[in-house]
Short mmCIF file of C-alpha atoms in Angstrom, two decimals:
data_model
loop_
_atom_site.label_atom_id
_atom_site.label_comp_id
_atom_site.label_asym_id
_atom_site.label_seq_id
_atom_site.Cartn_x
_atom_site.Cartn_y
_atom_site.Cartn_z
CA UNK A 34 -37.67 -2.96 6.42
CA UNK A 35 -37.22 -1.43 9.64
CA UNK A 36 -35.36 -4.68 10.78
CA UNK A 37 -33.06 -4.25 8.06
CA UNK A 38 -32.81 -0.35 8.77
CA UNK A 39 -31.47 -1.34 12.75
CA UNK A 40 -29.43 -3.87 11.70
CA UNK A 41 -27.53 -1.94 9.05
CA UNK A 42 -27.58 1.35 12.09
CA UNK A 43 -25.99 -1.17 14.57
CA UNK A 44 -23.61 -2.25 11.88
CA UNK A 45 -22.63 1.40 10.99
CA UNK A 46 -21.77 2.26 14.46
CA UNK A 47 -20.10 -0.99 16.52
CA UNK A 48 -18.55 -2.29 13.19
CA UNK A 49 -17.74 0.65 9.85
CA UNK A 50 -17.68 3.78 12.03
CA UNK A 51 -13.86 3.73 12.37
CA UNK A 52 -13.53 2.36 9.26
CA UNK A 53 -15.65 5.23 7.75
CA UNK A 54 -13.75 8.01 9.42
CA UNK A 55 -10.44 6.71 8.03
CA UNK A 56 -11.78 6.86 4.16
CA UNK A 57 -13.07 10.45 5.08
CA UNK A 58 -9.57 11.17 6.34
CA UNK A 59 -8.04 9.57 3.32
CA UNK A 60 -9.95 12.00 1.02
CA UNK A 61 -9.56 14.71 3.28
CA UNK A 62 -5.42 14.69 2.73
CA UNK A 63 -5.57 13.98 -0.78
CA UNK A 64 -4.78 17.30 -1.62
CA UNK A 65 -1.47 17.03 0.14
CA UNK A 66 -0.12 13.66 -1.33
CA UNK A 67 -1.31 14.91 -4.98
CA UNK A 68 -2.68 17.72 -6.76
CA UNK A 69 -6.06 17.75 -7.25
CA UNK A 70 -6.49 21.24 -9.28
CA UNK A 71 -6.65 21.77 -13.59
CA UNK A 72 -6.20 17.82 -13.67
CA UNK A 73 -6.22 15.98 -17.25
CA UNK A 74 -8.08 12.73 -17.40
CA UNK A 75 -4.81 10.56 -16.82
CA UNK A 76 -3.57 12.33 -13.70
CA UNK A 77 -7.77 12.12 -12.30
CA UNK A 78 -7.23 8.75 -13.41
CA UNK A 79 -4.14 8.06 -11.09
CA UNK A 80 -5.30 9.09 -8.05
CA UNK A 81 -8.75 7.28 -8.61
CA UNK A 82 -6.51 4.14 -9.21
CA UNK A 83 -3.59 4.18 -6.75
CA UNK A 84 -5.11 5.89 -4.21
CA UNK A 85 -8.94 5.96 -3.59
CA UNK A 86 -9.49 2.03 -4.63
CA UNK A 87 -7.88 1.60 -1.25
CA UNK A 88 -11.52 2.72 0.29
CA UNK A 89 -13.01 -0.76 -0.89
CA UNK A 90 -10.55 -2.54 1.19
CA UNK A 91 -11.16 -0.55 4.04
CA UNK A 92 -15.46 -0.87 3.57
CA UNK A 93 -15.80 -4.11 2.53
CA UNK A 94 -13.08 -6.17 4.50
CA UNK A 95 -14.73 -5.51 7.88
CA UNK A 96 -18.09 -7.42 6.58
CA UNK A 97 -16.81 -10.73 8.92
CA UNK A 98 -14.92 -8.91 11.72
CA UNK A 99 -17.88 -8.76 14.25
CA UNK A 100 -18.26 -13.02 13.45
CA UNK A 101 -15.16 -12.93 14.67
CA UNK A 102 -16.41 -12.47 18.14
CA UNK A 103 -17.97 -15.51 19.91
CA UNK A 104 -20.25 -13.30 21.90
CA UNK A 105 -21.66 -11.91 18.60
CA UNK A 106 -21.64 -14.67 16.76
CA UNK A 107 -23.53 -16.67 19.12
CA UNK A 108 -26.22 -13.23 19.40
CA UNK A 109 -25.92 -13.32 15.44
CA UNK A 110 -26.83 -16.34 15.42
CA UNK A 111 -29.96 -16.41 17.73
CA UNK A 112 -31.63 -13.99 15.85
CA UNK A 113 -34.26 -15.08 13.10
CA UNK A 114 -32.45 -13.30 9.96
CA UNK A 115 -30.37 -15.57 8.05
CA UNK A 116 -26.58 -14.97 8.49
CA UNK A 117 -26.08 -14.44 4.38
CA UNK A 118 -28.71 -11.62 4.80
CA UNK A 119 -26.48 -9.99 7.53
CA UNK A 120 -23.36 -10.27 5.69
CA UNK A 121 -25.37 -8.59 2.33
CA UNK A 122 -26.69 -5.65 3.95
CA UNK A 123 -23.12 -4.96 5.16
CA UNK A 124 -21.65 -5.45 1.94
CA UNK A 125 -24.85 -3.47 0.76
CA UNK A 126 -23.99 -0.48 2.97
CA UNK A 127 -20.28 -0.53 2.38
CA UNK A 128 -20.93 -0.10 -1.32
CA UNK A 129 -23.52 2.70 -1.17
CA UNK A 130 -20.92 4.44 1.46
CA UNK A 131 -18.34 3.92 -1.68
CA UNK A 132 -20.46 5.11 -3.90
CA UNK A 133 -21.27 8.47 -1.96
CA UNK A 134 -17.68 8.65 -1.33
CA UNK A 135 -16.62 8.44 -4.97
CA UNK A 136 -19.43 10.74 -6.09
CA UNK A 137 -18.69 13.36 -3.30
CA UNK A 138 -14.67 13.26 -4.37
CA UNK A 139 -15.08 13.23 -8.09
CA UNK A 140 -17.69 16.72 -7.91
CA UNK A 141 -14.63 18.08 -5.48
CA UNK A 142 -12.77 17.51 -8.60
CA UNK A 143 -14.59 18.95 -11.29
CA UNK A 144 -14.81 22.07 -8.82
CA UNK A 145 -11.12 22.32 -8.85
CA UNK A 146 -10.90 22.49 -12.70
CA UNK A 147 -10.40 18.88 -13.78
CA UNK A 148 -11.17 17.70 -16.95
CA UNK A 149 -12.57 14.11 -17.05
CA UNK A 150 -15.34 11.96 -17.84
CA UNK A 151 -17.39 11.77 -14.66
CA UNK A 152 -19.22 8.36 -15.23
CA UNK A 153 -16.14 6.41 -16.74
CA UNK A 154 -13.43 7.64 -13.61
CA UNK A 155 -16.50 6.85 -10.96
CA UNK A 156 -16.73 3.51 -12.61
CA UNK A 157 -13.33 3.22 -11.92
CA UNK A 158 -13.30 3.65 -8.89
CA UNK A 159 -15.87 1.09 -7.74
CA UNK A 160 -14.32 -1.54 -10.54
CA UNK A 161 -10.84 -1.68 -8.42
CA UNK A 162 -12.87 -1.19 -5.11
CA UNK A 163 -15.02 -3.77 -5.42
CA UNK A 164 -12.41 -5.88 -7.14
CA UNK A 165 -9.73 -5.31 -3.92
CA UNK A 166 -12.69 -5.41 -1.35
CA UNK A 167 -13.65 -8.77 -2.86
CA UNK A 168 -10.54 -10.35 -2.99
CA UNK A 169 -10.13 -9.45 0.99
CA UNK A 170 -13.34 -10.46 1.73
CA UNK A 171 -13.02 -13.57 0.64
CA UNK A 172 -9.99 -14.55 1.85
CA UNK A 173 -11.13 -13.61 5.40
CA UNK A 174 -14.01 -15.75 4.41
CA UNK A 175 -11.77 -19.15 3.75
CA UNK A 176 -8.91 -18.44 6.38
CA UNK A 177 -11.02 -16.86 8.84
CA UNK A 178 -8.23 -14.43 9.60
CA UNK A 179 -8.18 -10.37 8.66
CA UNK A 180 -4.58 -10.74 8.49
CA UNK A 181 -4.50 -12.59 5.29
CA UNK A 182 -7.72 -10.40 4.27
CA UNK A 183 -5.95 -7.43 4.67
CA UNK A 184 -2.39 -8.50 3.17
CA UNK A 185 -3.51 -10.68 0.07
CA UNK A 186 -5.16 -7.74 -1.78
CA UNK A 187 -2.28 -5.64 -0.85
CA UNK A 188 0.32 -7.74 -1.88
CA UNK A 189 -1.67 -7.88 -5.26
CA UNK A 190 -1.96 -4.25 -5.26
CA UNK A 191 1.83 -3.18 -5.28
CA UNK A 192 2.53 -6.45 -7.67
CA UNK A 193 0.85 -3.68 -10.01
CA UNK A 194 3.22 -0.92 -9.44
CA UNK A 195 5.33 -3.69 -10.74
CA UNK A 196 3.94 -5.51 -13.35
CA UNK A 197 1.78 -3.86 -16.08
CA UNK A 198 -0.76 -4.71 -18.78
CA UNK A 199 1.05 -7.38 -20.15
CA UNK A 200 1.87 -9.41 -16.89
CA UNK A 201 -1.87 -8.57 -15.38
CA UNK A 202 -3.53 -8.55 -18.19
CA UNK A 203 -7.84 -7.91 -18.05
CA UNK A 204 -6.63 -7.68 -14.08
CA UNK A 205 -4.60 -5.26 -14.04
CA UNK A 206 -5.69 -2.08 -11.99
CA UNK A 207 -4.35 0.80 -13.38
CA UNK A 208 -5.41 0.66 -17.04
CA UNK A 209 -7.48 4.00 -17.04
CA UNK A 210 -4.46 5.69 -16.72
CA UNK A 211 -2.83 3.86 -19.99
CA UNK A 212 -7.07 5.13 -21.82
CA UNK A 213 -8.72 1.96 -21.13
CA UNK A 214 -12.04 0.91 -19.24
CA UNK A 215 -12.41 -2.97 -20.67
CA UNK A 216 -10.56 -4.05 -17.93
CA UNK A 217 -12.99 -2.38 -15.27
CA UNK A 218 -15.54 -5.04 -16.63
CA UNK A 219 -13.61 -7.94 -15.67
CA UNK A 220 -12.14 -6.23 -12.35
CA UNK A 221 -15.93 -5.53 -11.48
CA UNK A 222 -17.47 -8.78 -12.46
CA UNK A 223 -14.83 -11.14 -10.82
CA UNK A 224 -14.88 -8.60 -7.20
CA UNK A 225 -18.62 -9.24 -7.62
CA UNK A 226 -18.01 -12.74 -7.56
CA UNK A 227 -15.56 -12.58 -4.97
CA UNK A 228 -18.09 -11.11 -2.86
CA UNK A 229 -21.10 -13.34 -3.23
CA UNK A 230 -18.44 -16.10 -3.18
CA UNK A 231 -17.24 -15.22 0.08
CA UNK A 232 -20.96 -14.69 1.85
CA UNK A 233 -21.80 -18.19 0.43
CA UNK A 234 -18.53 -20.03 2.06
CA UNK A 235 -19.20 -18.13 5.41
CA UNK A 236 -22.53 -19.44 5.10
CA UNK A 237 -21.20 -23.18 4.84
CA UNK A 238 -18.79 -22.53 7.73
CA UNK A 239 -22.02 -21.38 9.69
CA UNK A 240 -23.76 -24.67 9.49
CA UNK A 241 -20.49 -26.13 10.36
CA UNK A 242 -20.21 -24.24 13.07
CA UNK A 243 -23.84 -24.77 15.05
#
């Protein structure tokens, strides 16, 4: 345990500390890009959906950038941990930062007034994290490049300013703000997939690398 304790430290500060101080700065100016005071469910719902979601791109993405590095990945690879177990307990400690994150914002909320089911508008905000996080992960994962990591969940992200429930369909990300959660299910399930899909082909192109 203590292993796994350094290892996710020394992820937390070479790798996610940047990353971490731009979701804090995110939620920090969300009260000037949107209100965030006497807020009905929908409007709660909005920002959780357009604009916080964006965290799980920012925490999960980075899982491959230090592989990226020869110099690491040769020290990754010389050590006696498995690289999947690596790349889980920084997916691991990306989600429990989201989850802290989306806890933190949602009390700020309710402490400005706003009306909303707390577990439902949390669980939507880890459903479309996960889901975009996923989706960048594993493309990074199969192209091996954090441009098309970074732009294929974004490009998929403003097709759904654009398209809606009936172009999207279970997929699309902003149904809590039309009164629906079924699509969280599949957005959660199929980022969760995405994930363990994307640590399992880095995995092959380990092998293929030594």
């Amino acid at each position: 345990m203590e292993r796994y304790l350094k290892i996710a430290t020394v992820n937390v500060k070479h790798n996610l500390f940047y990353h971490v101080m731009i979701c804090i700065l995110l939620v920090v100016m969300a009260p000037l890009f949107m209100g965030t005071e006497n807020l009905e469910q929908n409007s709660v719902a909005k920002i959780m959906e357009i604009y916080l979601s964006l965290i799980g791109m920012i925490l999960l993405i980075p899982t491959f950038l230090p592989d990226m590095n020869k110099d690491i990945r040769d020290l990754i690879y010389s050590k006696k941990e498995p690289v999947p177990v690596l790349h889980f307990i920084r997916v691991l400690e990306a989600l429990v930062i989201m989850v802290v994150i989306g806890i933190l914002f949602l009390y700020f909320l309710k402490s400005r007034n706003c009306q909303f089911p707390f577990g439902e508008m949390f669980y939507t905000f880890m459903a479309n994290g996960v889901f975009l996080g996923g989706l960048g992960m594993f493309m990074f994962a199969v192209f091996d490049q954090a441009v098309f990591a970074y732009m294929i969940p974004l490009v998929y992200y403003v097709l759904n300013f654009g398209a809606g429930k009936k172009q999207l369909g279970i997929f699309w990300l902003f149904s809590m703000q039309a009164g629906s959660i079924e699509e969280k299910h599949y957005l959660m399930g199929f980022g969760i997939l995405l994930l363990v899909g994307a640590v399992v082909i880095a995995k092959c192109k380990t092998l293929c690398r030594r």
